[in-house]
CSV table of C-alpha atoms in Angstrom, one decimal:
chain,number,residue,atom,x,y,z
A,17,UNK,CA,-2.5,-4.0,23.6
A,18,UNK,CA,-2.9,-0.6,25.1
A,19,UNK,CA,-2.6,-0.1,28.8
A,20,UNK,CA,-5.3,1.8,30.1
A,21,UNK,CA,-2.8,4.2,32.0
A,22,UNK,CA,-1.5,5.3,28.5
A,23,UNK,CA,-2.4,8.6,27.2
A,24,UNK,CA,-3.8,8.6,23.5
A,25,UNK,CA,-0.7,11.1,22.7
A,26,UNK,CA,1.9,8.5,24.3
A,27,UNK,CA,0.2,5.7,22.5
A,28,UNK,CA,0.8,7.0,19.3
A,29,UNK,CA,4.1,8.0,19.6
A,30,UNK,CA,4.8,4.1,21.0
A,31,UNK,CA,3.0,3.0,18.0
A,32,UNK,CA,4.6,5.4,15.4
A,33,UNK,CA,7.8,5.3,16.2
A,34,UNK,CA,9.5,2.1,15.5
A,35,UNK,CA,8.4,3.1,11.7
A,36,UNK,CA,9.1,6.5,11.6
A,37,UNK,CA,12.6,5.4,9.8
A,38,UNK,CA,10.6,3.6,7.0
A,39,UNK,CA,7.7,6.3,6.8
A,40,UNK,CA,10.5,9.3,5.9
A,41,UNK,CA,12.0,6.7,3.6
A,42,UNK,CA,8.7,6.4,1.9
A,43,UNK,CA,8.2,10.4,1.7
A,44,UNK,CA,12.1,10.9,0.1
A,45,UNK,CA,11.1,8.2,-2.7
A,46,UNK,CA,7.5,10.2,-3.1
A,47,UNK,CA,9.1,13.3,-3.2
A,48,UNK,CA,12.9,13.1,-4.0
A,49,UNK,CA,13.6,15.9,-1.8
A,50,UNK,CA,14.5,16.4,1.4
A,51,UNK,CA,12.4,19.1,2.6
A,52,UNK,CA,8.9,18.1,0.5
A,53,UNK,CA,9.7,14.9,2.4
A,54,UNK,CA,9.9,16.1,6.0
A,55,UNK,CA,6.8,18.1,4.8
A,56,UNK,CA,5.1,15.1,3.8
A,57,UNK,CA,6.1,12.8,6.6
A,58,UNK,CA,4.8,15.6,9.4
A,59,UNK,CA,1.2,16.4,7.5
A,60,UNK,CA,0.7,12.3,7.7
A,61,UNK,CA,1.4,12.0,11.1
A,62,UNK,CA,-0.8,14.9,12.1
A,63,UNK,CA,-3.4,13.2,10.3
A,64,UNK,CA,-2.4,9.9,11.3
A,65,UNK,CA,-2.6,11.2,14.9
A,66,UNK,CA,-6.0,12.8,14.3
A,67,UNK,CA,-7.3,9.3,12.6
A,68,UNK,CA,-5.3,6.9,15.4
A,69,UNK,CA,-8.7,6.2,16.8
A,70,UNK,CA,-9.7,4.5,13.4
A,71,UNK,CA,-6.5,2.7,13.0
A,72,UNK,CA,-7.3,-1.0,14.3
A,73,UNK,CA,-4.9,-2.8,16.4
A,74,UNK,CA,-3.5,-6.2,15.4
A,75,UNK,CA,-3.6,-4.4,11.9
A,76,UNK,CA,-0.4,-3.5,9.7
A,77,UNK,CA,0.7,0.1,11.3
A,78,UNK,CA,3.0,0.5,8.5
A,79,UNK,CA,0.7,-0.2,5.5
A,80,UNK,CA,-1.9,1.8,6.7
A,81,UNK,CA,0.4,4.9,7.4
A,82,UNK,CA,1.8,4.1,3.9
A,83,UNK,CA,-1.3,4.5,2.0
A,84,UNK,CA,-2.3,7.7,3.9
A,85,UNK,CA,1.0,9.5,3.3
A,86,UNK,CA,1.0,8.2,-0.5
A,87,UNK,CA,-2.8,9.6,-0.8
A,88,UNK,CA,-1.6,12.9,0.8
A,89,UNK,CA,1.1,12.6,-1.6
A,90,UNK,CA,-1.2,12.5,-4.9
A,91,UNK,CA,-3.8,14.9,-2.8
A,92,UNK,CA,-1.1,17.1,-2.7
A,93,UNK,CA,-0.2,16.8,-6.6
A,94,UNK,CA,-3.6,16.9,-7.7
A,95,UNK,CA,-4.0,20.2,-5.4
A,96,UNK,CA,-0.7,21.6,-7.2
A,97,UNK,CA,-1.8,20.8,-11.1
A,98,UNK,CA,-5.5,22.0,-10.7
A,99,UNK,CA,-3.4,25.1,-9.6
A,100,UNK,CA,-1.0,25.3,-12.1
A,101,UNK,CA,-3.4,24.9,-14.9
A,102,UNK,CA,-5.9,27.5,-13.5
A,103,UNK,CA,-3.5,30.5,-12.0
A,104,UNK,CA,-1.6,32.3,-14.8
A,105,UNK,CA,1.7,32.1,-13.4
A,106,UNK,CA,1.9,35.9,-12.9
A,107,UNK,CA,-0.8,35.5,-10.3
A,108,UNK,CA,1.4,33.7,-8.3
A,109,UNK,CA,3.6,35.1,-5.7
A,110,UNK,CA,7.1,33.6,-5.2
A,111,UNK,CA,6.5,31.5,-1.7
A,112,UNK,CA,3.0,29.5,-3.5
A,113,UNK,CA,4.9,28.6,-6.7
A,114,UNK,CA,6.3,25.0,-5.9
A,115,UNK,CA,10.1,24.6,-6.7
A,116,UNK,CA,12.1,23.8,-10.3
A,117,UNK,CA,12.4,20.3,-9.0
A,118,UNK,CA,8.7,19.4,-7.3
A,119,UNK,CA,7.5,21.0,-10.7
A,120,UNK,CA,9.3,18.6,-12.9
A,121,UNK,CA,8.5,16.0,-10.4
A,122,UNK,CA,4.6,16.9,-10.8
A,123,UNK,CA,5.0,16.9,-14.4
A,124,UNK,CA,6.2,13.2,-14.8
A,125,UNK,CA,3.6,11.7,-12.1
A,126,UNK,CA,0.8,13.5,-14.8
A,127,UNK,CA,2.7,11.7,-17.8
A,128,UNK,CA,3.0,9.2,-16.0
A,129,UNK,CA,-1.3,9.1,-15.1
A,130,UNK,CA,-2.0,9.8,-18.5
A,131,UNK,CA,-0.2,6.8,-19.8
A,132,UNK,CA,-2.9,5.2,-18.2
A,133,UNK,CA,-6.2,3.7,-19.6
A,134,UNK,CA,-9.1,6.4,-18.8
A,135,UNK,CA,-10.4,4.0,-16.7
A,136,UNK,CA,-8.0,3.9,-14.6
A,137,UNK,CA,-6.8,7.5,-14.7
A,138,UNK,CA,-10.7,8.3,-13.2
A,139,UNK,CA,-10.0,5.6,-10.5
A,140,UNK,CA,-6.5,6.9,-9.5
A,141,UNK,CA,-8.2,10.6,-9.1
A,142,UNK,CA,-11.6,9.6,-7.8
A,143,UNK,CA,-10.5,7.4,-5.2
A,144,UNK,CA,-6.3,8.4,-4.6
A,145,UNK,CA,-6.3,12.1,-4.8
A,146,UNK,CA,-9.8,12.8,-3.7
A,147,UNK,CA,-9.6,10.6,-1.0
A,148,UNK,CA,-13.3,9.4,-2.1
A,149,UNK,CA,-14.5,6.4,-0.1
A,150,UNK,CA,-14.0,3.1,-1.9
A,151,UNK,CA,-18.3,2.8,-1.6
A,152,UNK,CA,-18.6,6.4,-2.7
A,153,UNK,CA,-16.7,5.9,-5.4
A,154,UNK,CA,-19.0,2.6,-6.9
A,155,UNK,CA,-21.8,4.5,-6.4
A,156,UNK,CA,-20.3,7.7,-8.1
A,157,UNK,CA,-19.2,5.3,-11.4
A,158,UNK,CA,-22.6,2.7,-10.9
A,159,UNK,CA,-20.1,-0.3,-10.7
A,160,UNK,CA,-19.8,-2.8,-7.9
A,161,UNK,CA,-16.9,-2.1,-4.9
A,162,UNK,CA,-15.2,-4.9,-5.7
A,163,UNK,CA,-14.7,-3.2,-9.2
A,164,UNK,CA,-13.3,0.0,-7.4
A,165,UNK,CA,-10.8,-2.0,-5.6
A,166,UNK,CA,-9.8,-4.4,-8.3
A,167,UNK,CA,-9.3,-1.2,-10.8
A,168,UNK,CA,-7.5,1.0,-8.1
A,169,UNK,CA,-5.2,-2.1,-7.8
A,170,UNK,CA,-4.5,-2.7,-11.4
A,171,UNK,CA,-4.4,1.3,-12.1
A,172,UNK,CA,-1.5,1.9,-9.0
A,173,UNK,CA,0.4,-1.4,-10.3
A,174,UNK,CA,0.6,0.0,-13.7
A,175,UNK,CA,1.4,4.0,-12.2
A,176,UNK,CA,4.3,2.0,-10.0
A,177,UNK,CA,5.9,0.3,-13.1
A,178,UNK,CA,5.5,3.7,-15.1
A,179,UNK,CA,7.1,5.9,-12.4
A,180,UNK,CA,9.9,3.1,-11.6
A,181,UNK,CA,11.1,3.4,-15.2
């Protein structure tokens, strides 16, 4: 529990930084580079410490952190390959092109999706990348938010196994 004496920026940084180890963690696996992971981990906690007032306490810190760095993550991917496929690549200045490595990296996570069932692919970039709203999302496909969730869960099970091997 809070103390009322606490300021909101000294509450998150109680809050935040017994999993700060685990969070960068998280980003090198995402990223497997050191810098697009110190990237990552500082754009989630700047939204994580715009958001803190949504965050419910009692409620897994970690998890919640987790799923808004790895949806910052795919955001981030999606952003990259709309790029990619729409910029001829002598439009792009040197600093906006992403590196050898990231490139490759963005390359196998879009395999990877696309060994998906189209079902699936549409729920991992509806609700993942976009960000969309679980409710949003049932309303956008006419199925039931239970069927969001359940999909979502099956398609980033399947994009886990795929990207582990």
């Amino acid at each position: 529990m809070l103390k009322n004496s606490t300021s909101p920026k000294q509450a998150f940084e109680d809050q935040i930084s017994p999993v700060l180890g685990d969070l960068r963690r998280y980003a090198a696996k995402l990223t497997r580079n050191t810098a697009d992971a110190d990237d990552l981990l500082q754009e989630t906690l700047f939204r994580a410490y715009r958001k803190f007032h949504l965050w419910q306490p009692g409620t897994n810190l970690t998890a919640w952190l987790v799923v808004m760095m790895r949806r910052i993550f795919l955001s981030n991917v999606a952003t990259l390959q709309a790029r990619a496929e729409t910029a001829p690549i002598e439009d792009w200045d040197g600093a906006a092109a992403p590196s050898q490595l990231l490139a490759i990296e963005l390359q196998d996570v879009d395999r990877s999706i696309r060994k998906l069932s189209p079902e699936h692919q549409k729920m991992i970039r509806i609700v993942a990348a976009n960000e969309i709203p679980y409710e949003e999302a049932a309303e956008q496909l006419d199925v039931p938010v239970g069927t969001v969730r359940s999909r979502l869960g099956r398609a980033r099970s399947q994009l886990k196994t795929i990207l582990a091997h």
